[in-house]
MMTF fields as JSON, N, C-alpha, C and O atoms, coordinates in Angstrom:
{
  "mmtfVersion": "1.0.0",
  "mmtfProducer": "UNKNOWN",
  "numBonds": 647,
  "numAtoms": 648,
  "numGroups": 162,
  "numChains": 1,
  "numModels": 1,
  "chainsPerModel": [1],
  "groupsPerChain": [162],
  "chainIdList": ["A"],
  "bondAtomList": [4, 2, 8, 6, 12, 10, 16, 14, 20, 18, 24, 22, 28, 26, 32, 30, 36, 34, 40, 38, 44, 42, 48, 46, 52, 50, 56, 54, 60, 58, 64, 62, 68, 66, 72, 70, 76, 74, 80, 78, 84, 82, 88, 86, 92, 90, 96, 94, 100, 98, 104, 102, 108, 106, 112, 110, 116, 114, 120, 118, 124, 122, 128, 126, 132, 130, 136, 134, 140, 138, 144, 142, 148, 146, 152, 150, 156, 154, 160, 158, 164, 162, 168, 166, 172, 170, 176, 174, 180, 178, 184, 182, 188, 186, 192, 190, 196, 194, 200, 198, 204, 202, 208, 206, 212, 210, 216, 214, 220, 218, 224, 222, 228, 226, 232, 230, 236, 234, 240, 238, 244, 242, 248, 246, 252, 250, 256, 254, 260, 258, 264, 262, 268, 266, 272, 270, 276, 274, 280, 278, 284, 282, 288, 286, 292, 290, 296, 294, 300, 298, 304, 302, 308, 306, 312, 310, 316, 314, 320, 318, 324, 322, 328, 326, 332, 330, 336, 334, 340, 338, 344, 342, 348, 346, 352, 350, 356, 354, 360, 358, 364, 362, 368, 366, 372, 370, 376, 374, 380, 378, 384, 382, 388, 386, 392, 390, 396, 394, 400, 398, 404, 402, 408, 406, 412, 410, 416, 414, 420, 418, 424, 422, 428, 426, 432, 430, 436, 434, 440, 438, 444, 442, 448, 446, 452, 450, 456, 454, 460, 458, 464, 462, 468, 466, 472, 470, 476, 474, 480, 478, 484, 482, 488, 486, 492, 490, 496, 494, 500, 498, 504, 502, 508, 506, 512, 510, 516, 514, 520, 518, 524, 522, 528, 526, 532, 530, 536, 534, 540, 538, 544, 542, 548, 546, 552, 550, 556, 554, 560, 558, 564, 562, 568, 566, 572, 570, 576, 574, 580, 578, 584, 582, 588, 586, 592, 590, 596, 594, 600, 598, 604, 602, 608, 606, 612, 610, 616, 614, 620, 618, 624, 622, 628, 626, 632, 630, 636, 634, 640, 638, 644, 642],
  "bondOrderList": [1, 1, 1, 1, 1, 1, 1, 1, 1, 1, 1, 1, 1, 1, 1, 1, 1, 1, 1, 1, 1, 1, 1, 1, 1, 1, 1, 1, 1, 1, 1, 1, 1, 1, 1, 1, 1, 1, 1, 1, 1, 1, 1, 1, 1, 1, 1, 1, 1, 1, 1, 1, 1, 1, 1, 1, 1, 1, 1, 1, 1, 1, 1, 1, 1, 1, 1, 1, 1, 1, 1, 1, 1, 1, 1, 1, 1, 1, 1, 1, 1, 1, 1, 1, 1, 1, 1, 1, 1, 1, 1, 1, 1, 1, 1, 1, 1, 1, 1, 1, 1, 1, 1, 1, 1, 1, 1, 1, 1, 1, 1, 1, 1, 1, 1, 1, 1, 1, 1, 1, 1, 1, 1, 1, 1, 1, 1, 1, 1, 1, 1, 1, 1, 1, 1, 1, 1, 1, 1, 1, 1, 1, 1, 1, 1, 1, 1, 1, 1, 1, 1, 1, 1, 1, 1, 1, 1, 1, 1, 1, 1],
  "groupList": [{"groupName": "UNK", "atomNameList": ["N", "CA", "C", "O"], "elementList": ["N", "C", "C", "O"], "formalChargeList": [0, 0, 0, 0], "bondAtomList": [1, 0, 2, 1, 3, 2], "bondOrderList": [1, 1, 2], "singleLetterCode": "X", "chemCompType": "L-PEPTIDE LINKING"}],
  "groupTypeList": [0, 0, 0, 0, 0, 0, 0, 0, 0, 0, 0, 0, 0, 0, 0, 0, 0, 0, 0, 0, 0, 0, 0, 0, 0, 0, 0, 0, 0, 0, 0, 0, 0, 0, 0, 0, 0, 0, 0, 0, 0, 0, 0, 0, 0, 0, 0, 0, 0, 0, 0, 0, 0, 0, 0, 0, 0, 0, 0, 0, 0, 0, 0, 0, 0, 0, 0, 0, 0, 0, 0, 0, 0, 0, 0, 0, 0, 0, 0, 0, 0, 0, 0, 0, 0, 0, 0, 0, 0, 0, 0, 0, 0, 0, 0, 0, 0, 0, 0, 0, 0, 0, 0, 0, 0, 0, 0, 0, 0, 0, 0, 0, 0, 0, 0, 0, 0, 0, 0, 0, 0, 0, 0, 0, 0, 0, 0, 0, 0, 0, 0, 0, 0, 0, 0, 0, 0, 0, 0, 0, 0, 0, 0, 0, 0, 0, 0, 0, 0, 0, 0, 0, 0, 0, 0, 0, 0, 0, 0, 0, 0, 0],
  "groupIdList": [1, 2, 3, 4, 5, 6, 7, 8, 9, 10, 11, 12, 13, 14, 15, 16, 17, 18, 19, 20, 21, 22, 23, 24, 25, 26, 27, 28, 29, 30, 31, 32, 33, 34, 35, 36, 37, 38, 39, 40, 41, 42, 43, 44, 45, 46, 47, 48, 49, 50, 51, 52, 53, 54, 55, 56, 57, 58, 59, 60, 61, 62, 63, 64, 65, 66, 67, 68, 69, 70, 71, 72, 73, 74, 75, 76, 77, 78, 79, 80, 81, 82, 83, 84, 85, 86, 87, 88, 89, 90, 91, 92, 93, 94, 95, 96, 97, 98, 99, 100, 101, 102, 103, 104, 105, 106, 107, 108, 109, 110, 111, 112, 113, 114, 115, 116, 117, 118, 119, 120, 121, 122, 123, 124, 125, 126, 127, 128, 129, 130, 131, 132, 133, 134, 135, 136, 137, 138, 139, 140, 141, 142, 143, 144, 145, 146, 147, 148, 149, 150, 151, 152, 153, 154, 155, 156, 157, 158, 159, 160, 161, 162],
  "secStructList": [7, 7, 7, 7, 7, 7, 2, 2, 2, 2, 6, 1, 1, 7, 7, 2, 2, 2, 2, 2, 2, 2, 2, 2, 2, 2, 2, 2, 2, 2, 2, 2, 6, 6, 6, 7, 7, 7, 7, 2, 2, 2, 2, 2, 2, 2, 2, 2, 2, 6, 6, 1, 1, 5, 7, 5, 7, 2, 2, 2, 2, 2, 2, 2, 2, 2, 6, 6, 7, 6, 6, 7, 7, 2, 2, 2, 2, 2, 2, 2, 2, 2, 2, 2, 2, 2, 6, 6, 1, 3, 3, 3, 3, 6, 6, 6, 6, 3, 3, 3, 3, 7, 6, 6, 6, 6, 1, 7, 7, 7, 3, 3, 3, 3, 3, 3, 6, 6, 6, 7, 5, 3, 3, 3, 3, 3, 7, 2, 2, 2, 2, 2, 2, 2, 2, 2, 2, 2, 6, 6, 6, 6, 7, 7, 7, 7, 7, 7, 7, 7, 3, 3, 3, 3, 7, 7, 2, 2, 2, 2, 2, 7],
  "xCoordList": [8.793, 7.859, 8.538, 9.219, 8.452, 9.136, 8.809, 7.73, 10.176, 9.913, 10.015, 10.742, 8.867, 8.724, 9.825, 10.587, 10.119, 11.406, 11.065, 10.019, 11.912, 11.565, 11.648, 12.55, 10.774, 10.488, 11.63, 12.006, 12.258, 13.363, 14.458, 15.084, 14.818, 16.003, 15.69, 16.562, 14.437, 14.491, 14.659, 15.051, 14.461, 15.158, 16.562, 16.989, 17.159, 18.666, 19.336, 18.727, 20.708, 21.305, 21.182, 21.531, 20.795, 20.748, 20.778, 20.98, 20.56, 20.911, 19.589, 19.008, 19.079, 17.667, 17.534, 16.414, 18.652, 18.521, 17.595, 16.627, 17.902, 17.114, 15.92, 15.14, 15.608, 14.018, 13.42, 12.282, 14.093, 13.66, 13.344, 12.343, 14.336, 14.527, 12.821, 11.934, 13.048, 11.764, 10.515, 9.538, 10.392, 9.265, 8.938, 7.839, 10.08, 9.925, 9.446, 8.478, 9.798, 9.691, 8.074, 7.546, 7.447, 6.038, 5.169, 4.096, 5.985, 5.187, 4.652, 3.452, 5.902, 5.884, 4.838, 4.179, 4.739, 4.132, 2.703, 1.869, 2.342, 0.656, 0.514, -0.684, 0.944, 0.619, 0.295, -0.716, 1.333, 1.246, -0.125, -0.932, -0.356, -1.404, -2.89, -3.955, -2.733, -3.983, -4.155, -5.099, -3.378, -3.265, -3.148, -3.661, -2.25, -2.033, -0.697, -0.104, -0.074, 1.221, 1.966, 1.423, 2.975, 3.892, 4.982, 6.183, 4.419, 4.943, 6.121, 6.106, 7.162, 8.355, 8.264, 9.128, 7.158, 6.869, 6.55, 7.153, 5.514, 5.159, 6.172, 6.166, 7.1, 8.256, 9.305, 9.975, 9.378, 10.398, 9.919, 10.706, 8.543, 7.99, 7.952, 8.166, 7.722, 7.744, 9.121, 9.408, 10.196, 11.815, 11.816, 12.155, 11.533, 11.732, 10.816, 11.332, 9.977, 8.976, 10.0, 10.196, 10.364, 10.828, 12.252, 12.881, 13.152, 14.542, 15.036, 16.215, 13.755, 14.068, 13.109, 12.209, 13.039, 12.005, 11.15, 10.332, 11.559, 10.957, 9.553, 9.468, 8.554, 7.364, 8.078, 8.868, 7.359, 7.849, 6.499, 5.46, 6.59, 5.451, 5.45, 6.486, 4.379, 4.183, 5.134, 5.75, 5.38, 6.247, 7.534, 8.449, 7.784, 9.515, 9.512, 10.481, 8.85, 8.957, 9.056, 9.799, 8.423, 8.014, 9.754, 10.395, 10.221, 11.572, 12.703, 13.618, 12.578, 13.5, 13.15, 14.047, 11.75, 11.674, 11.98, 12.03, 12.24, 12.563, 13.931, 14.334, 14.74, 16.219, 16.353, 17.393, 15.35, 15.169, 14.357, 14.744, 13.543, 12.488, 12.271, 11.089, 13.059, 12.804, 11.503, 11.163, 10.682, 9.361, 8.198, 7.04, 8.402, 7.193, 6.447, 6.941, 5.291, 4.352, 3.526, 3.576, 3.027, 2.557, 1.559, 1.664, 0.929, -0.279, 0.321, -0.326, 1.711, 2.276, 2.833, 2.972, 3.018, 3.536, 1.917, 1.658, 1.183, -0.5, -0.993, -1.677, -0.631, -1.538, -0.659, -1.12, 0.613, 1.529, 0.897, 0.403, 1.23, 0.602, -0.705, -0.914, -1.605, -2.964, -2.84, -3.196, -2.447, -2.108, -1.344, -1.8, -0.205, 0.564, -0.256, -0.374, -1.097, -2.124, -3.138, -3.396, -3.782, -4.881, -4.003, -4.607, -2.913, -2.43, -1.718, -1.196, -1.869, -1.148, 0.183, 0.819, 0.817, 2.033, 2.817, 4.03, 1.951, 2.327, 1.337, 0.207, 1.497, 0.58, 0.562, 1.651, -0.628, -0.53, -0.573, -1.585, 0.196, 0.121, -0.586, -0.04, -2.025, -2.488, -2.328, -2.818, -1.794, -1.383, -0.189, -0.036, 0.551, 1.831, 1.486, 2.156, 0.464, -0.019, 1.336, 1.901, 1.758, 3.088, 2.703, 1.595, 3.746, 3.985, 4.715, 5.765, 4.521, 5.311, 5.148, 4.038, 6.227, 6.21, 5.948, 6.608, 4.868, 4.57, 5.314, 5.339, 6.13, 6.941, 6.489, 7.219, 5.176, 4.264, 3.374, 2.601, 3.444, 2.226, 1.733, 0.55, 2.565, 2.224, 1.131, 0.495, 1.139, 0.552, -1.079, -1.054, -1.927, -3.012, -2.958, -2.776, -3.129, -2.819, -3.538, -4.119, -3.507, -4.208, -3.249, -3.011, -2.777, -1.303, -1.669, -2.648, -0.708, -0.743, 0.837, 1.744, 0.865, 2.188, 2.538, 1.632, 3.822, 4.351, 5.514, 6.645, 5.406, 6.272, 6.704, 6.034, 8.121, 9.061, 9.047, 9.329, 8.72, 8.629, 10.026, 10.134, 11.056, 12.499, 13.209, 13.716, 13.26, 13.961, 13.096, 13.628, 12.021, 10.925, 10.608, 9.961, 11.491, 11.302, 10.041, 9.492, 9.307, 8.23, 8.038, 8.681, 7.301, 7.474, 6.035, 5.173, 5.64, 4.309, 4.298, 5.052, 3.639, 3.532, 1.816, 0.807, 1.898, 0.609, -0.578, -0.253, -1.821, -2.665, -3.992, -4.951, -4.123, -5.138, -5.962, -7.077, -5.333, -6.242, -7.015, -8.187, -6.157, -6.735, -7.739, -8.739, -7.69, -8.711, -10.116, -11.301, -9.578, -11.02, -11.855, -13.058, -11.067, -11.694, -12.454, -13.64, -12.071, -12.564, -13.954, -14.945, -13.881, -15.09, -15.946, -17.173, -15.365, -16.547, -17.003, -17.897, -16.781, -16.914, -18.111, -19.146, -17.914, -18.668, -19.901, -20.801, -19.865, -20.746, -21.823, -22.993, -21.333, -22.222, -22.715, -23.191, -22.677, -23.526, -24.117, -24.534, -24.251, -24.893, -23.994, -24.574, -22.895, -21.977, -21.443, -20.876, -21.472, -20.636, -19.755, -19.93, -18.445, -16.851, -16.806, -17.353, -15.988, -15.56, -14.161, -13.556, -13.58, -11.943, -11.623, -12.399, -10.497, -9.692, -8.384, -7.879, -7.837, -6.17, -5.896, -6.53, -4.68, -4.059, -2.502, -1.705, -2.404, -0.925, -0.892, -1.778, 0.569, 0.956, 2.184, 2.994, 2.619, 3.608, 4.338, 3.77, 5.44, 6.182, 7.665, 8.009, 8.537, 9.897, 10.525, 10.532, 11.136, 11.868, 12.948, 13.369, 13.436, 14.251, 15.739, 16.374, 16.039, 17.216, 17.269, 18.199, 15.731, 15.837, 15.603, 15.882, 15.156, 14.944, 16.397, 16.557, 17.309, 18.864, 19.692, 20.68, 19.125, 20.202, 19.244, 19.636],
  "yCoordList": [-30.386, -29.289, -27.934, -27.576, -27.08, -25.902, -25.068, -25.024, -24.42, -23.322, -21.955, -21.408, -21.521, -19.966, -19.056, -19.206, -17.926, -17.215, -16.036, -15.389, -15.916, -15.368, -13.622, -13.068, -13.191, -11.635, -10.597, -9.756, -10.828, -10.552, -10.426, -9.367, -11.548, -11.695, -10.841, -10.208, -10.909, -10.022, -8.566, -7.865, -7.936, -6.631, -6.085, -4.946, -7.331, -7.111, -7.618, -8.024, -7.468, -7.844, -9.338, -10.252, -9.486, -11.329, -11.579, -10.669, -12.864, -13.495, -13.707, -14.768, -12.823, -12.758, -14.04, -14.474, -14.659, -16.015, -16.928, -17.487, -17.046, -17.802, -17.714, -18.651, -16.319, -15.889, -16.286, -16.756, -16.138, -16.507, -18.105, -18.544, -18.875, -20.223, -20.859, -21.636, -20.097, -20.611, -20.244, -20.97, -19.111, -18.859, -19.808, -20.355, -20.036, -21.242, -22.342, -22.853, -22.87, -24.04, -24.342, -25.437, -23.321, -22.809, -23.002, -23.595, -22.284, -22.075, -23.3, -23.524, -24.365, -25.587, -26.591, -27.333, -26.555, -27.188, -26.859, -27.743, -25.579, -24.975, -25.053, -24.789, -25.249, -25.331, -26.834, -27.291, -27.424, -29.474, -29.634, -30.487, -28.915, -29.473, -29.001, -29.557, -28.014, -27.235, -27.734, -27.336, -28.485, -28.893, -27.878, -27.943, -26.849, -25.719, -25.697, -26.146, -25.076, -25.086, -24.033, -22.937, -24.171, -22.852, -22.531, -22.774, -21.988, -21.898, -20.868, -20.085, -21.11, -20.346, -19.033, -18.473, -18.213, -16.775, -16.603, -15.738, -17.459, -16.821, -17.325, -16.743, -18.41, -18.359, -17.268, -16.877, -16.872, -15.766, -14.496, -13.82, -14.105, -13.045, -13.3, -12.433, -14.289, -14.504, -14.335, -13.537, -14.821, -14.769, -13.184, -12.716, -12.376, -10.986, -10.352, -9.508, -10.675, -9.939, -10.403, -9.673, -11.507, -12.015, -11.742, -12.535, -10.84, -10.497, -9.511, -9.223, -8.881, -8.017, -7.942, -8.775, -7.149, -7.137, -5.63, -5.28, -4.867, -3.726, -4.121, -5.214, -3.237, -3.557, -2.845, -1.925, -3.77, -3.674, -3.363, -3.986, -2.4, -2.143, -3.203, -3.799, -3.343, -3.915, -3.62, -4.593, -2.38, -1.793, -2.009, -2.026, -2.195, -2.23, -3.716, -4.069, -4.498, -6.02, -6.245, -7.176, -5.547, -5.544, -5.276, -5.991, -4.205, -3.596, -4.815, -5.186, -5.242, -6.62, -7.782, -8.438, -8.099, -9.348, -9.187, -10.231, -7.891, -7.632, -8.002, -8.421, -7.866, -8.222, -9.703, -10.131, -10.526, -11.926, -12.008, -12.808, -11.458, -11.403, -10.26, -9.921, -9.447, -8.227, -7.842, -6.677, -9.059, -8.728, -8.913, -9.057, -8.917, -9.261, -7.688, -6.584, -8.028, -7.134, -6.742, -7.6, -5.894, -5.413, -6.847, -7.366, -7.232, -8.005, -9.446, -10.176, -9.761, -10.881, -10.803, -11.735, -9.677, -9.364, -9.426, -10.052, -8.675, -8.638, -9.893, -10.197, -10.791, -12.339, -13.188, -14.009, -12.765, -13.623, -13.298, -14.015, -11.641, -11.423, -11.887, -12.276, -11.671, -12.159, -13.985, -14.376, -14.611, -16.148, -16.205, -16.796, -15.462, -15.348, -15.244, -16.131, -13.947, -13.385, -14.114, -13.97, -14.914, -16.03, -17.21, -17.98, -17.559, -18.634, -18.221, -18.998, -16.872, -16.629, -16.536, -16.59, -16.394, -15.905, -14.744, -14.613, -13.904, -12.448, -11.691, -12.103, -10.354, -9.822, -8.356, -7.842, -7.634, -6.639, -5.261, -5.056, -4.686, -3.331, -2.395, -1.476, -2.454, -1.238, 0.399, 1.044, 1.012, 2.106, 2.489, 3.652, 1.585, 2.067, 1.239, 1.531, 0.226, -0.009, -0.879, -0.725, -1.805, -2.708, -4.27, -4.792, -4.69, -6.29, -6.447, -5.893, -7.644, -8.048, -9.631, -10.156, -10.293, -11.903, -12.435, -12.002, -13.449, -13.937, -14.95, -15.926, -14.736, -15.804, -16.835, -17.718, -16.76, -17.619, -18.412, -19.127, -18.315, -18.788, -20.392, -20.558, -21.388, -22.463, -22.679, -23.694, -21.279, -21.503, -20.592, -19.455, -21.058, -19.962, -18.876, -19.16, -17.576, -16.567, -15.365, -15.238, -14.495, -13.154, -12.064, -11.992, -11.275, -10.395, -9.166, -8.815, -8.377, -6.679, -6.646, -7.391, -5.517, -5.327, -4.184, -3.442, -3.951, -3.119, -2.276, -2.743, -1.261, -0.558, 0.675, 1.685, 0.496, 1.454, 2.438, 2.09, 3.738, 5.027, 5.601, 6.575, 5.121, 5.494, 4.837, 5.378, 3.204, 2.377, 1.759, 1.189, 1.776, 0.983, -0.521, -1.231, -0.684, -2.265, -2.516, -1.601, -4.017, -4.219, -5.433, -6.356, -5.768, -6.759, -7.243, -6.365, -8.522, -9.079, -9.926, -10.885, -9.612, -9.967, -10.578, -10.004, -12.02, -12.259, -11.458, -11.103, -11.13, -10.08, -10.687, -10.032, -11.804, -13.178, -12.072, -11.581, -11.912, -11.138, -10.074, -9.837, -9.331, -7.719, -8.057, -7.338, -9.047, -9.37, -10.051, -9.912, -10.717, -11.387, -10.086, -9.876, -9.391, -8.0, -7.314, -7.102, -6.992, -6.275, -6.984, -6.312, -8.268, -9.094, -9.096, -9.018, -9.173, -9.149, -8.025, -8.181, -6.816, -5.54, -5.312, -4.729, -5.775, -5.7, -6.28, -5.756, -7.507, -8.459, -7.809, -8.187, -6.911, -6.552, -5.162, -4.376, -4.785, -3.753, -4.455, -3.729, -5.703, -6.526, -6.035, -5.819, -5.903, -5.695, -6.931, -7.603, -7.377, -8.409, -8.163, -7.917, -8.287, -7.592, -8.637, -9.74, -8.036, -8.757, -8.91, -9.881, -7.62, -7.649, -6.853, -6.146, -7.055, -6.187, -6.493, -7.584, -5.44, -4.895, -4.226, -3.177, -4.58, -3.847, -3.631, -4.456, -2.308, -1.984, -0.603, 0.192, -0.737, 0.298, 0.732, -0.185, 1.95, 2.773, 3.606, 4.269, 3.376, 4.226, 4.064, 4.2, 3.784, 3.23, 2.217, 2.033, 1.401, 0.261, 0.508, 1.653, -0.601, -0.373, 0.34, 1.121, -0.2, 0.059, 1.726, 2.502, 1.987, 3.624, 4.308, 5.502, 3.942, 4.656, 4.823, 5.895, 4.217, 4.2, 5.313, 5.908, 5.501, 6.537, 7.801, 8.891],
  "zCoordList": [18.205, 18.377, 18.232, 19.193, 17.118, 16.861, 18.4, 18.99, 18.821, 20.018, 19.484, 18.655, 20.374, 20.156, 20.224, 21.178, 19.211, 19.467, 20.942, 20.932, 21.936, 22.787, 22.366, 21.738, 22.768, 22.354, 22.619, 21.802, 24.214, 24.444, 23.658, 23.62, 22.916, 22.28, 20.918, 20.322, 20.546, 19.236, 19.632, 18.698, 20.781, 20.832, 21.042, 21.231, 20.941, 21.009, 19.538, 18.549, 19.718, 18.482, 18.055, 18.802, 17.119, 17.093, 15.451, 14.647, 15.115, 13.825, 13.302, 13.533, 12.64, 11.682, 10.859, 10.588, 10.453, 9.82, 10.625, 10.108, 11.8, 12.649, 12.761, 12.929, 12.659, 12.453, 11.333, 11.325, 10.364, 8.872, 8.723, 8.156, 9.308, 9.213, 10.08, 9.728, 11.19, 12.144, 11.388, 11.571, 10.474, 9.949, 8.953, 8.868, 8.058, 6.88, 7.548, 6.985, 8.551, 9.099, 9.579, 9.381, 10.17, 10.554, 9.202, 9.092, 8.118, 6.836, 6.413, 6.253, 6.176, 5.877, 6.438, 5.71, 7.802, 8.603, 8.539, 8.735, 8.263, 8.475, 7.084, 6.99, 5.836, 4.69, 4.341, 3.809, 4.748, 4.837, 5.63, 5.259, 6.587, 7.363, 6.784, 7.053, 6.051, 5.481, 4.058, 3.376, 3.658, 2.174, 0.953, -0.164, 1.557, 0.203, 0.338, 1.318, -0.821, -1.397, -0.941, -0.797, -0.723, -0.246, -1.444, -1.325, -2.537, -3.788, -3.33, -2.38, -4.309, -4.503, -4.375, -3.701, -5.016, -4.85, -3.432, -2.797, -2.773, -1.509, -0.458, 0.627, -0.665, 0.282, 0.182, 1.138, -0.895, -1.145, -0.499, 0.163, -0.675, -0.135, 1.696, 2.543, 1.857, 3.71, 3.775, 4.668, 3.114, 3.497, 3.529, 4.616, 2.646, 2.467, 3.885, 4.617, 4.033, 5.114, 6.755, 7.727, 6.587, 8.057, 7.866, 8.567, 7.121, 7.169, 7.996, 8.203, 8.577, 9.519, 10.586, 10.479, 11.629, 12.383, 12.362, 13.213, 11.187, 10.696, 9.876, 9.316, 9.851, 9.201, 7.543, 7.33, 6.656, 5.496, 4.614, 4.831, 3.65, 2.892, 1.499, 1.2, 0.815, -0.319, -1.431, -1.868, -2.0, -2.831, -2.371, -3.194, -1.058, -0.768, -1.021, -1.694, -0.737, -0.939, -2.391, -2.704, -3.446, -4.883, -5.297, -6.067, -4.649, -5.247, -4.647, -5.382, -3.601, -3.226, -4.096, -4.624, -4.291, -5.128, -6.515, -7.165, -7.237, -8.231, -8.401, -9.486, -7.32, -7.819, -8.058, -8.557, -7.729, -8.119, -9.396, -10.248, -9.574, -10.723, -11.397, -11.347, -12.088, -12.676, -13.264, -13.467, -13.567, -14.394, -13.147, -13.539, -11.881, -10.965, -10.985, -11.212, -10.705, -10.809, -9.323, -8.441, -9.138, -7.794, -7.461, -6.35, -8.138, -8.102, -7.549, -6.799, -8.051, -7.552, -5.828, -5.036, -5.677, -4.151, -3.219, -2.191, -3.907, -2.948, -2.762, -1.784, -3.81, -3.919, -2.714, -1.921, -2.827, -1.747, -0.146, 0.725, -0.276, 0.918, 1.661, 2.811, 0.417, 1.047, 1.556, 2.668, 0.812, 1.078, 2.812, 3.791, 2.731, 4.055, 4.979, 5.824, 4.985, 5.71, 6.266, 7.461, 5.542, 5.767, 6.121, 6.866, 5.863, 6.689, 8.222, 9.021, 8.328, 9.936, 9.851, 10.904, 8.711, 8.939, 8.792, 8.957, 8.454, 8.384, 8.741, 8.479, 9.449, 9.913, 9.319, 9.062, 9.078, 8.362, 9.449, 10.118, 9.506, 10.281, 9.786, 9.176, 9.965, 9.478, 9.612, 8.685, 10.503, 10.798, 9.844, 9.47, 9.51, 8.408, 6.985, 5.994, 6.882, 5.776, 5.348, 4.265, 6.362, 6.097, 6.605, 6.727, 6.796, 7.379, 7.7, 7.373, 8.87, 9.709, 9.683, 9.765, 9.575, 9.68, 11.286, 12.231, 11.415, 12.672, 12.821, 12.071, 14.047, 14.819, 15.559, 16.008, 15.729, 16.262, 15.706, 16.344, 14.266, 13.553, 14.036, 14.334, 14.088, 14.603, 15.843, 16.127, 16.526, 18.004, 17.656, 17.186, 17.863, 17.957, 19.035, 20.219, 18.576, 19.317, 18.971, 17.894, 19.853, 19.414, 20.116, 21.322, 19.148, 19.593, 19.319, 18.66, 19.935, 19.645, 19.221, 19.591, 18.309, 17.376, 18.229, 18.607, 18.59, 19.302, 18.557, 18.691, 17.897, 16.858, 17.164, 17.379, 17.17, 17.652, 16.592, 15.446, 16.89, 15.881, 15.684, 14.939, 16.247, 16.186, 15.213, 14.23, 15.596, 14.651, 13.693, 12.741, 13.777, 13.148, 12.989, 12.219, 14.253, 14.64, 15.22, 15.834, 15.08, 15.187, 15.889, 15.389, 16.981, 17.776, 17.933, 17.891, 18.109, 18.352, 19.71, 19.875, 20.395, 21.783, 21.956, 21.547, 22.752, 23.04, 23.817, 24.95, 23.431, 24.112, 24.116, 23.707, 24.514, 24.607, 25.895, 25.719, 26.825, 27.999, 27.507, 27.802, 26.598, 26.201, 25.315, 25.32, 24.512, 23.332, 24.116, 23.815, 25.067, 25.74, 26.439, 26.281, 27.124, 27.691, 26.624, 26.876, 25.67, 24.698, 24.044, 23.756, 23.879, 23.36, 24.61, 24.55, 25.582, 26.728, 27.082, 27.914, 26.805, 26.978, 25.854, 26.178, 24.608, 23.676, 23.329, 22.674, 23.868, 24.269, 25.41, 25.461, 26.2, 27.312, 26.677, 27.497, 25.476, 24.749, 23.643, 22.74, 23.499, 22.24, 20.945, 19.881, 21.031, 19.805, 19.31, 20.172, 18.229, 17.665, 16.705, 15.512, 17.573, 16.58, 15.468, 15.471, 14.435, 13.241, 13.168, 12.714, 13.77, 13.314, 14.537, 15.179, 14.731, 15.67, 15.711, 15.978, 15.423, 15.442, 16.243, 16.358, 17.278, 18.295, 17.715, 17.267, 17.889, 17.676, 18.819, 19.132, 19.265, 20.18, 19.701, 19.566, 19.371, 18.785, 20.155, 21.023, 20.029, 21.2, 20.838, 19.664, 21.777, 21.775, 22.218, 23.435, 21.434, 22.027, 23.169, 23.332, 24.013, 24.847, 24.553, 25.262, 23.292, 22.26, 22.156, 22.375, 21.683, 21.485, 22.67, 22.568, 23.845, 25.03, 25.465, 26.049, 25.375, 25.956, 25.054, 25.485, 23.716, 23.054, 23.108, 22.692]
}
């Protein structure tokens, strides 16, 4: 079984290649389990998203992808991102209109994204109890939620030190 990457490690200096390898391994398993293909394009987009822990926009991805395929179009990136989001391999950071690789994709979870406004790194942490509380509150007023995205902006430990 694949082991989750410790979020405390993510906040320090580390080798992003292990994060990419972890994400690709999870992607292979998830796609195989769901009977869908992890095409070369989808795989490359996932690699690019997971190459750092900074949120990355679709057009930034397109620029990076064009180093590999100069004829790539925006629709190529958007289709790949749609697939990766649906598979739970990538999260959309709504406040930045950007994307972050999920390093816990093989485990069912509800997360909050912590976004450092200084260095732009973003971290995903489990927020299941928060979701449960919010859904219970909504049920109390007979509201049926369809979608919930939790994001917190602030300063990471590294930026707080400087």
